[in-house]
PDB file of C-alpha atoms in Angstrom:
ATOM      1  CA  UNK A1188       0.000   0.000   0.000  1.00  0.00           C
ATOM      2  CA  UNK A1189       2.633   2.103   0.957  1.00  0.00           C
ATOM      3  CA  UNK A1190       5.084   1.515  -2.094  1.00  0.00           C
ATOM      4  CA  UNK A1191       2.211   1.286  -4.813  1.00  0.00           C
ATOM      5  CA  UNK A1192      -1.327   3.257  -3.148  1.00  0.00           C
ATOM      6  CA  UNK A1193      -4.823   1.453  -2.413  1.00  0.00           C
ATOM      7  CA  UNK A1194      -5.969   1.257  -5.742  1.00  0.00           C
ATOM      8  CA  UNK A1195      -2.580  -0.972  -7.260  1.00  0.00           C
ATOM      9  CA  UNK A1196      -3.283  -3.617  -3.915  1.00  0.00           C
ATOM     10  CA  UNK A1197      -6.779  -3.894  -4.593  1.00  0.00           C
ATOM     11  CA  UNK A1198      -6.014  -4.856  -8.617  1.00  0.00           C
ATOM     12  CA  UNK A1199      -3.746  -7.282  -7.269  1.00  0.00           C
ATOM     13  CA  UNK A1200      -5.852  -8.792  -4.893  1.00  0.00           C
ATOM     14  CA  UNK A1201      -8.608  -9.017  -7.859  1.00  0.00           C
ATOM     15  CA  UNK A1202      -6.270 -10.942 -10.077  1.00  0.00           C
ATOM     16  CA  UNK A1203      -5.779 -13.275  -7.420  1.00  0.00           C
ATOM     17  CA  UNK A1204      -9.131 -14.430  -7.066  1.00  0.00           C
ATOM     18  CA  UNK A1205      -9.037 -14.898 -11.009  1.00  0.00           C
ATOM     19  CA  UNK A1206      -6.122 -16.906 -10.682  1.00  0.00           C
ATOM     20  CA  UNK A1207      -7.679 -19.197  -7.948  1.00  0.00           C
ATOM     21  CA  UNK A1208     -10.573 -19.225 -10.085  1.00  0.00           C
ATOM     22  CA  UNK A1209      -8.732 -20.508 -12.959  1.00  0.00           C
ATOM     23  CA  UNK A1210      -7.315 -23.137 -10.826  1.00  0.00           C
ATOM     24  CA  UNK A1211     -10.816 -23.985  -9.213  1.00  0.00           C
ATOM     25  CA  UNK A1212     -12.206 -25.064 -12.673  1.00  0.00           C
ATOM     26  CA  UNK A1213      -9.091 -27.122 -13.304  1.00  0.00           C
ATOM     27  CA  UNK A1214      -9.505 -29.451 -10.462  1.00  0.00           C
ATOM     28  CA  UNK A1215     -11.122 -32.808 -11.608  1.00  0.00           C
ATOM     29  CA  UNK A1216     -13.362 -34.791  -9.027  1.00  0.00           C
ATOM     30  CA  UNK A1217     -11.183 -38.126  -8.161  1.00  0.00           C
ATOM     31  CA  UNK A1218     -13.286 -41.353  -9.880  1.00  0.00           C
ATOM     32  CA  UNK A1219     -15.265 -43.117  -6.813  1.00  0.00           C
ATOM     33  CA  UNK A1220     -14.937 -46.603  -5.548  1.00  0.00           C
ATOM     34  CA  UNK A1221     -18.237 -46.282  -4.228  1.00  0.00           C
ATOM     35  CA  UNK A1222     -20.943 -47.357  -6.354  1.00  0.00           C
ATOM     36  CA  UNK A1223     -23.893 -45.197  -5.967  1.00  0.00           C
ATOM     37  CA  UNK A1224     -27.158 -46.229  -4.916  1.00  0.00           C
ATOM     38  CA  UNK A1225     -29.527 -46.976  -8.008  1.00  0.00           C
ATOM     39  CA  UNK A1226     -32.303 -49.273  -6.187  1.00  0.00           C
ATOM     40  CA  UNK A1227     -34.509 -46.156  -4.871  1.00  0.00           C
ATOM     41  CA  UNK A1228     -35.662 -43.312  -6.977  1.00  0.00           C
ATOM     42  CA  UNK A1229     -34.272 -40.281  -5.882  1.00  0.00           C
ATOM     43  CA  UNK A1230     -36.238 -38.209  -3.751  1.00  0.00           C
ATOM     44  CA  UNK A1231     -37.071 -34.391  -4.512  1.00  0.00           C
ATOM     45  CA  UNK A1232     -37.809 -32.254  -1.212  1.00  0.00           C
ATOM     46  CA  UNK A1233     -38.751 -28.439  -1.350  1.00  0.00           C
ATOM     47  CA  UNK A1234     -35.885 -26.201  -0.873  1.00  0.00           C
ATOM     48  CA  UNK A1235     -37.460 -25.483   2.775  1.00  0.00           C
ATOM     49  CA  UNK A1236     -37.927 -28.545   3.754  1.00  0.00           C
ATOM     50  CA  UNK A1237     -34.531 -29.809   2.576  1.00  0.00           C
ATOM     51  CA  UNK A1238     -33.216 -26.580   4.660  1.00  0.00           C
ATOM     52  CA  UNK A1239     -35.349 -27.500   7.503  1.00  0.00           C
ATOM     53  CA  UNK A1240     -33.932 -31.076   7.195  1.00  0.00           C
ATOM     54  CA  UNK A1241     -29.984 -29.927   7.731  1.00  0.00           C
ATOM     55  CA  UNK A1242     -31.009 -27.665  10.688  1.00  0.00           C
ATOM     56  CA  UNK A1243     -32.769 -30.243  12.527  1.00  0.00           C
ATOM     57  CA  UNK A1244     -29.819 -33.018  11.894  1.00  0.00           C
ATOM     58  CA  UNK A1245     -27.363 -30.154  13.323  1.00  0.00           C
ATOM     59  CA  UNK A1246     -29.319 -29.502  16.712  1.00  0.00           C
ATOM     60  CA  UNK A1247     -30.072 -33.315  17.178  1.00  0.00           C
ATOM     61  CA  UNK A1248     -26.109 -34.246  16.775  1.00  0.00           C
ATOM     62  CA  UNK A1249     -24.276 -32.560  19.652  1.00  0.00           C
ATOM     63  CA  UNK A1250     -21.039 -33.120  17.820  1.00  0.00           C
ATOM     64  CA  UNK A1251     -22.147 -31.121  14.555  1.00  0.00           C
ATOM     65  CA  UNK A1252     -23.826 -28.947  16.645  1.00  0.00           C
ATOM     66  CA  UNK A1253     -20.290 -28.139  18.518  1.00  0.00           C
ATOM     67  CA  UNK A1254     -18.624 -28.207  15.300  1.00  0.00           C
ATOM     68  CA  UNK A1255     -20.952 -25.878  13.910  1.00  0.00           C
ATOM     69  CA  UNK A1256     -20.480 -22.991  16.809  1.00  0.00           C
ATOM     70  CA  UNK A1257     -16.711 -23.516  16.635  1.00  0.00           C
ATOM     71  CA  UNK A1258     -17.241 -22.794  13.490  1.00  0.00           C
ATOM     72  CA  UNK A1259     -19.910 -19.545  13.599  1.00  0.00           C
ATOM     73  CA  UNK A1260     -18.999 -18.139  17.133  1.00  0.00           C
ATOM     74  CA  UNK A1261     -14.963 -17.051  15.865  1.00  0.00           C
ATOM     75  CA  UNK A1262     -15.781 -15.583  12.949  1.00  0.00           C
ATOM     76  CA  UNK A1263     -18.680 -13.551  14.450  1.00  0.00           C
ATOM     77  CA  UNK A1264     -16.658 -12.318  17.824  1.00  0.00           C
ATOM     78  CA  UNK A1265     -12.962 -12.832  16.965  1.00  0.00           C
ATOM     79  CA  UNK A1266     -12.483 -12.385  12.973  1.00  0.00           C
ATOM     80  CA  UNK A1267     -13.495  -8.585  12.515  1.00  0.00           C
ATOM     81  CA  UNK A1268     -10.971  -7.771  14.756  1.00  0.00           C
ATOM     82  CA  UNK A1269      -8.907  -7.445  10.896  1.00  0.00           C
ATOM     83  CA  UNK A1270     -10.665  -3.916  10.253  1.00  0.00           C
ATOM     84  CA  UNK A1271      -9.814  -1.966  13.117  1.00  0.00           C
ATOM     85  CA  UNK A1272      -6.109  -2.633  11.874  1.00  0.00           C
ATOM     86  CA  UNK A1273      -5.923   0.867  10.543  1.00  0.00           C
ATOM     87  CA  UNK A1274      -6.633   2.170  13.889  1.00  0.00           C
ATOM     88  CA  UNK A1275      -4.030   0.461  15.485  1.00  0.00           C
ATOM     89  CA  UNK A1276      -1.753   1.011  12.737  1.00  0.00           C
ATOM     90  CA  UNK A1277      -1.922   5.088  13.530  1.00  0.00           C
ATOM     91  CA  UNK A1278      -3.525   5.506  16.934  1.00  0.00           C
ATOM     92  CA  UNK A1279      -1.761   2.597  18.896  1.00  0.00           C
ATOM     93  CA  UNK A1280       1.363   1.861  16.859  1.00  0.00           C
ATOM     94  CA  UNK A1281       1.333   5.903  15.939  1.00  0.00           C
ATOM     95  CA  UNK A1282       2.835   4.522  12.452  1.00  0.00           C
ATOM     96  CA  UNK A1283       1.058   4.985   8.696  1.00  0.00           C
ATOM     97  CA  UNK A1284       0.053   2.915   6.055  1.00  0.00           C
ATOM     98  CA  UNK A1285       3.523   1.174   5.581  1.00  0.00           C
ATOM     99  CA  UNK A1286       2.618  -0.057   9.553  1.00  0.00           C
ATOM    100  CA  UNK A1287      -0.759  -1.471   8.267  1.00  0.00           C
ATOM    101  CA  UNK A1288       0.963  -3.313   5.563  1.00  0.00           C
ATOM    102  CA  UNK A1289       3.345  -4.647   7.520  1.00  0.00           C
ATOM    103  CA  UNK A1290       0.823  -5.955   9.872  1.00  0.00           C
ATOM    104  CA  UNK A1291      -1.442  -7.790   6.658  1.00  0.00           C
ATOM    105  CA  UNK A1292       2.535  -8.820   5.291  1.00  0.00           C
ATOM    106  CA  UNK A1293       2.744 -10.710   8.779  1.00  0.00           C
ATOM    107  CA  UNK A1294      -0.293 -12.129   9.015  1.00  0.00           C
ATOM    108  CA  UNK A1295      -0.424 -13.191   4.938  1.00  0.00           C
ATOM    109  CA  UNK A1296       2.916 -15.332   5.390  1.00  0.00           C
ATOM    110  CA  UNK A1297       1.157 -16.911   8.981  1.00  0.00           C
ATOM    111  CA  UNK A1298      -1.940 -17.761   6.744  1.00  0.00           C
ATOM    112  CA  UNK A1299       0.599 -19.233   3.964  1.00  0.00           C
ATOM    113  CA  UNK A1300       2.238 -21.331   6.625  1.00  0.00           C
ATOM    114  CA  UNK A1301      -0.870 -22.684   8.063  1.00  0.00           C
ATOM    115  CA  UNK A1302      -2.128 -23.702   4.542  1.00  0.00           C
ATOM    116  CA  UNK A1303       0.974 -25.591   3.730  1.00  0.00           C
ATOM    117  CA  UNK A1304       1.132 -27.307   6.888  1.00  0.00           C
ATOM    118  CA  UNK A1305      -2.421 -28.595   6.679  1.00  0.00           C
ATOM    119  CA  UNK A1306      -1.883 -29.603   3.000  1.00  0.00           C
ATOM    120  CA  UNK A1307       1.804 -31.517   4.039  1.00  0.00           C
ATOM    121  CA  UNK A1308       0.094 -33.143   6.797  1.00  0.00           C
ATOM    122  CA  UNK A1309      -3.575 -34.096   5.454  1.00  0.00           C
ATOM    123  CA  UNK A1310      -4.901 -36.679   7.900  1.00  0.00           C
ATOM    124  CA  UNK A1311      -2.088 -37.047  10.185  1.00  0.00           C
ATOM    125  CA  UNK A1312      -3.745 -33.649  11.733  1.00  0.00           C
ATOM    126  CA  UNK A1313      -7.219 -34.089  11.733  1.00  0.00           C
ATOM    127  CA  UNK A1314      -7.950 -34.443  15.263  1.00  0.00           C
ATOM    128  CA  UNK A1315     -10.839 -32.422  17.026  1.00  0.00           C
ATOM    129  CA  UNK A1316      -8.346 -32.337  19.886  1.00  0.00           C
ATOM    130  CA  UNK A1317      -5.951 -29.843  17.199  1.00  0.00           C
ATOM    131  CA  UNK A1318      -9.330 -28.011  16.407  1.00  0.00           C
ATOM    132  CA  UNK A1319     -10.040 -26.588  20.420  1.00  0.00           C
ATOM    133  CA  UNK A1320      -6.537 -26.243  20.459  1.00  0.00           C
ATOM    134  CA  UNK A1321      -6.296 -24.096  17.624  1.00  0.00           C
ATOM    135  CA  UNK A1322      -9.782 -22.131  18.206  1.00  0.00           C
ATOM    136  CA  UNK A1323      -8.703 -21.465  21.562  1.00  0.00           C
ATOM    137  CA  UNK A1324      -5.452 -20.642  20.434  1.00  0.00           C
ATOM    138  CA  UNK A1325      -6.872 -17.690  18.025  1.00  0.00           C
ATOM    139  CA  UNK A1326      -8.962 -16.351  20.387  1.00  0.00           C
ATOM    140  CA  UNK A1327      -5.883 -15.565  22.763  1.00  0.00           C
ATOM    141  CA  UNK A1328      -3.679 -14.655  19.740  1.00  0.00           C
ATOM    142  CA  UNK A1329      -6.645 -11.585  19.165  1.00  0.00           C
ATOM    143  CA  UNK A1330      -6.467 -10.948  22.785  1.00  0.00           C
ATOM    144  CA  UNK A1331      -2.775 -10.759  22.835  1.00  0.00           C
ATOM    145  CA  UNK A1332      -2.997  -8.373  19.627  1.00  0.00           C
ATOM    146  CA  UNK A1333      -5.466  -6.335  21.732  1.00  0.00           C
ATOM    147  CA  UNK A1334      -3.275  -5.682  24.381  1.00  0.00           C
ATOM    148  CA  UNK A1335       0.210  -5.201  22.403  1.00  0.00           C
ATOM    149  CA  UNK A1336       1.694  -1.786  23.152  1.00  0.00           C
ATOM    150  CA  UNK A1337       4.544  -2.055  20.871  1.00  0.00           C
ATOM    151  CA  UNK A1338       4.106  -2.756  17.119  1.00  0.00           C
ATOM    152  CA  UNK A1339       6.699  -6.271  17.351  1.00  0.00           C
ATOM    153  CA  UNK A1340       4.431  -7.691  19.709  1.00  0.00           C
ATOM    154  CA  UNK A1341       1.530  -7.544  17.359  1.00  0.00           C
ATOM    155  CA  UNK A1342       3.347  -8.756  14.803  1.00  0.00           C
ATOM    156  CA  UNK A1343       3.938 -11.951  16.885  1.00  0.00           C
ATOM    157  CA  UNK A1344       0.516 -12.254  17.933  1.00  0.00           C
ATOM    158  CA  UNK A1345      -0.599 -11.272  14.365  1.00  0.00           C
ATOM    159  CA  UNK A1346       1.533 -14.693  13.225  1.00  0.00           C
ATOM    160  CA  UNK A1347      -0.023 -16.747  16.217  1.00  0.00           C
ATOM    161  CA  UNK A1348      -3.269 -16.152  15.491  1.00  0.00           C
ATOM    162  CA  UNK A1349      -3.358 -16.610  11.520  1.00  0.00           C
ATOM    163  CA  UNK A1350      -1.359 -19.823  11.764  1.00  0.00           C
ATOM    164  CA  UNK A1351      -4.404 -20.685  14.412  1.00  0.00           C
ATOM    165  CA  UNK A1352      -7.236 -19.481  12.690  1.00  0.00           C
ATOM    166  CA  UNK A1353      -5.991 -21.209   9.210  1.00  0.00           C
ATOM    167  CA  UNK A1354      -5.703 -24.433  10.990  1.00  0.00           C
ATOM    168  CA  UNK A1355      -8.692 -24.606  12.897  1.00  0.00           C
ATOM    169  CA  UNK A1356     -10.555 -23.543  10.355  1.00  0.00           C
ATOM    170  CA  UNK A1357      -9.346 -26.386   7.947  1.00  0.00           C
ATOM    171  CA  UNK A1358      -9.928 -28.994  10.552  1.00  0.00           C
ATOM    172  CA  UNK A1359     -13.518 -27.660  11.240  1.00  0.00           C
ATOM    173  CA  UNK A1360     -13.998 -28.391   7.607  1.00  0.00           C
ATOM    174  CA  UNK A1361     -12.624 -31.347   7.133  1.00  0.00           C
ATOM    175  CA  UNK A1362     -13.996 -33.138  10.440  1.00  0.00           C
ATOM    176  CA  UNK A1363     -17.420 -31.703   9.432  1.00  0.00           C
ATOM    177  CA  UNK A1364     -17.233 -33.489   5.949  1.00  0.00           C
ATOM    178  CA  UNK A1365     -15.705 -36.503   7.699  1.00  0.00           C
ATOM    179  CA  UNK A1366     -18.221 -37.327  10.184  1.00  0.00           C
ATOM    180  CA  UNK A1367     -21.433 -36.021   8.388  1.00  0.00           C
ATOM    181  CA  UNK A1368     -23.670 -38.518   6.629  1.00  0.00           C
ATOM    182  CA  UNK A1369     -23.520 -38.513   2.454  1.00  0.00           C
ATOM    183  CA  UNK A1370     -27.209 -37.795   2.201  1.00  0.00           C
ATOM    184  CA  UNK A1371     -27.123 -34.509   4.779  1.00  0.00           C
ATOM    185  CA  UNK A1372     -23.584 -33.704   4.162  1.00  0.00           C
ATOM    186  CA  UNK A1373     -24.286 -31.083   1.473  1.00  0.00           C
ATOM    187  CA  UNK A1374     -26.777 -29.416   3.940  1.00  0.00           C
ATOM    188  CA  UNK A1375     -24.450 -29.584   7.129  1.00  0.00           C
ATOM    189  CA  UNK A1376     -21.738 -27.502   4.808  1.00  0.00           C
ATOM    190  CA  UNK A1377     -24.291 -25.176   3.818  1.00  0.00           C
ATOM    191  CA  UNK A1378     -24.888 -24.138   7.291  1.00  0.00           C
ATOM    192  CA  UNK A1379     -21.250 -23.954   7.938  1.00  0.00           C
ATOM    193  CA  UNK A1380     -20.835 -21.538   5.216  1.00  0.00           C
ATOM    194  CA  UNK A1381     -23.450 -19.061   7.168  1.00  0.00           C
ATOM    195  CA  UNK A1382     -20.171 -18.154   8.516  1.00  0.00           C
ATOM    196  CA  UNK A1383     -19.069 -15.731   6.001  1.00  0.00           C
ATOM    197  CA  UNK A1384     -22.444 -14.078   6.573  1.00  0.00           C
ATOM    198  CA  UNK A1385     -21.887 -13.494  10.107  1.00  0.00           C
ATOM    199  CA  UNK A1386     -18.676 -11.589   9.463  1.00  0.00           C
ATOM    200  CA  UNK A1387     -20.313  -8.106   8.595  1.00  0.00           C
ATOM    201  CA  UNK A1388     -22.465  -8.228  11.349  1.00  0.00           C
ATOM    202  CA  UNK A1389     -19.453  -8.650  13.538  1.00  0.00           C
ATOM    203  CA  UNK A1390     -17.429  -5.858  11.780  1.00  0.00           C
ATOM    204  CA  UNK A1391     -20.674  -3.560  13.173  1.00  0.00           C
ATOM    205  CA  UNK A1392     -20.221  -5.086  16.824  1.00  0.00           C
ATOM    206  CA  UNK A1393     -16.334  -4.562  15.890  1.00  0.00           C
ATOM    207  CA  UNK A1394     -17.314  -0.988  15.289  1.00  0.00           C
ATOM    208  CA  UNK A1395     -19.548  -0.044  17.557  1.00  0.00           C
ATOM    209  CA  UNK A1396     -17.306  -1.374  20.731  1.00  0.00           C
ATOM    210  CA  UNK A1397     -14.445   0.488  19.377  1.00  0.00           C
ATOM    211  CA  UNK A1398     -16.524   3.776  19.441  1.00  0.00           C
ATOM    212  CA  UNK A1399     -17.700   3.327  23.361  1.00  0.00           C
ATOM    213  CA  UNK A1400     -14.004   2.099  24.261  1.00  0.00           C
ATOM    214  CA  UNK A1401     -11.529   2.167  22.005  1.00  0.00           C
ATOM    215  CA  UNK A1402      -9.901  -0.287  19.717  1.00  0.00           C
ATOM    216  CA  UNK A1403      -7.638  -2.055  21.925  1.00  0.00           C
ATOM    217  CA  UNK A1404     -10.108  -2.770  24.695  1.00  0.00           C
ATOM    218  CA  UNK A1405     -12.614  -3.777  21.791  1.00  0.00           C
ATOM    219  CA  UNK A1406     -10.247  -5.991  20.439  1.00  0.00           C
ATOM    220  CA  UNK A1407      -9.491  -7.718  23.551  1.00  0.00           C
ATOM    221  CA  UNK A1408     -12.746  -8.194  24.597  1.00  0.00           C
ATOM    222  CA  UNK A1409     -13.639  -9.955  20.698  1.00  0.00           C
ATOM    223  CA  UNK A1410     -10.518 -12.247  21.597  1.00  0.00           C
ATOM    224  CA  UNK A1411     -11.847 -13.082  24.920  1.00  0.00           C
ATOM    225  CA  UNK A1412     -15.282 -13.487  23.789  1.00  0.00           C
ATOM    226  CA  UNK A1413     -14.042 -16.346  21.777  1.00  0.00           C
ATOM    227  CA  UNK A1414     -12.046 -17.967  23.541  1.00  0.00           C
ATOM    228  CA  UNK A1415     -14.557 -18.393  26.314  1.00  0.00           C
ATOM    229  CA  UNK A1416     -16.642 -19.670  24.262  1.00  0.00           C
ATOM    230  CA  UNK A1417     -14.796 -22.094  22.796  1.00  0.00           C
ATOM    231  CA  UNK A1418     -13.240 -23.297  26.242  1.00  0.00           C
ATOM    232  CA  UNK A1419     -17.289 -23.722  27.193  1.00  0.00           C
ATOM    233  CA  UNK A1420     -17.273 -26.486  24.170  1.00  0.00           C
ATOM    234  CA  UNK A1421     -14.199 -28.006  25.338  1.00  0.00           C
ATOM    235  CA  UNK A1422     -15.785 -28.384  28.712  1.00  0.00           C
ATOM    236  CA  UNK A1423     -19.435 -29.311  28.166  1.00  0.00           C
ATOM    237  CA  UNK A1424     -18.948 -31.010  25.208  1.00  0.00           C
ATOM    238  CA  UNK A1425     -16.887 -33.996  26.245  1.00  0.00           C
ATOM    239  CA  UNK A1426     -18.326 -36.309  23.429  1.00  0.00           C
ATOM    240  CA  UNK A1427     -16.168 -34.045  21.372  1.00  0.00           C
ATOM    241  CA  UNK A1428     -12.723 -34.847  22.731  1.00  0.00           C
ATOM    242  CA  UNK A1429     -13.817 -38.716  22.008  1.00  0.00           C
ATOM    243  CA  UNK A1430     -14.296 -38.556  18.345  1.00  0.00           C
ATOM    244  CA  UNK A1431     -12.883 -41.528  16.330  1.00  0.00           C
ATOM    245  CA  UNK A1432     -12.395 -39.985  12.903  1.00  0.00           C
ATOM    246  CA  UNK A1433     -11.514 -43.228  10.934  1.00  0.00           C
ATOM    247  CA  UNK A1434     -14.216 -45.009  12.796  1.00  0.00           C
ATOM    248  CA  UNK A1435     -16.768 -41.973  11.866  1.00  0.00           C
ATOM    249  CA  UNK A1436     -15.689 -41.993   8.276  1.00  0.00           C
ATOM    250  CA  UNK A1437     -16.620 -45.860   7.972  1.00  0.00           C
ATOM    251  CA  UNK A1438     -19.808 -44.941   8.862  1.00  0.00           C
ATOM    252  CA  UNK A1439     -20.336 -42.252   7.113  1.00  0.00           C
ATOM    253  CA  UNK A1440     -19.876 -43.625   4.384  1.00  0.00           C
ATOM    254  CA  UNK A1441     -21.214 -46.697   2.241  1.00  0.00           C
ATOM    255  CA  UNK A1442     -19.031 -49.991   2.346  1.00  0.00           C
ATOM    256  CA  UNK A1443     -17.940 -50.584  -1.041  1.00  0.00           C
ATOM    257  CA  UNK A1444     -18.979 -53.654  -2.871  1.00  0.00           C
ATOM    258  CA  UNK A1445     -16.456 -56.076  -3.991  1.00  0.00           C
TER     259      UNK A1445
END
């Protein structure tokens, strides 16, 4: 921003999402084992009903359900933290924009990092254990951002809490499609991907605490916000901690027939 203005970083950031959209439409779906089932017509439900359908799987599996506000209650509380970056970059850090940038530099190499090590590592991580730990983990990393008084410190928690929230938010996916049934499992990702939705309603919340008091004690309370909540999964959700991943993807899916 600082070498090239706004306008040049947002042209970049558009040919980006071409390029990834190039390489979306290049990926070619893997040819199944499974033989699908042709003994039963298929059956056509209502777009409601098939809605109301995913819901009422979600709140009658505590496990989803878990899942599911791991997933929603970060991005709501802890994610919008990212826009009150310019504040800190001049009020708090007393820097400009080359201070900003440094701060998205930081946390763009963290959110690198995290991608690579989930796609090096593939199933060797997928453990809901890694998930709380990593949830948690970003909630504290915003916290810790929250309360930095020196620009270095940020930086570190900027890196903590990328390389956390990339992580867990990988392993939310990927448990979620693990453990979910083939016939619902298109409906429990919809749900999941309310997510996204929930992050301008944060950026308000974001907003409007920063107004009443300030961007550092807005910040920290987001962090905390979400971290308590996700410690309240970890502790009343003990089914959670017990999840057999191979075990639930046998069952979620069909034997194959020989």
């Amino acid at each position: 921003i600082e070498a090239f203005g706004l306008g040049v970083s947002y042209y970049v950031q558009a040919a980006m999402y071409v390029l990834a959209t190039v390489w979306t439409f290049q990926i070619r779906e893997p040819q199944s084992h499974v033989p699908r089932e042709t003994s039963q017509a298929p059956i056509f439900r209502s777009f409601f009903s098939s809605t109301a359908e995913g819901f009422h799987y979600i709140f009658s599996n505590k496990i989803i359900l878990s899942l599911m506000i791991l997933s929603l209650a970060p991005m709501l509380l802890a994610a919008p933290y990212i826009n009150l970056l310019p504040l800190f970059a001049i009020d708090v850090f007393h820097g400009d924009a080359s201070t900003q940038g440094l701060i998205f530099t930081v946390g763009g190499v963290a959110a690198i990092i995290g991608a690579l090590i989930a796609a090096s590592f593939g199933n060797k991580l997928s453990s809901t254990k890694i998930l709380i730990g990593t949830a948690a983990g970003y909630g504290l990393g915003v916290m810790l951002f929250g309360r930095s008084p020196v620009l270095i410190m940020a930086l570190g928690a900027t890196f903590f809490s990328t390389v956390c929230f990339t992580q867990y938010q990988a392993q939310n996916q990927t448990i979620l499609q693990t453990i979910s049934p083939a016939y619902i499992r298109g409906r429990v990702l919809g749900v999941y991907m309310l997510s996204n939705s929930l992050y301008p309603i944060g950026s308000l919340l974001a907003g409007a605490m920063a107004a009443w008091w300030g961007g550092p004690m807005a910040v920290t309370l987001m962090g905390a916000s979400s971290l308590v909540i996700v410690l309240a999964i970890a502790l009343f959700s003990r089914s959670l901690w017990r999840v057999d991943l191979t075990a639930e993807r046998e069952k979620a899916e069909p034997t194959p027939s020989v």
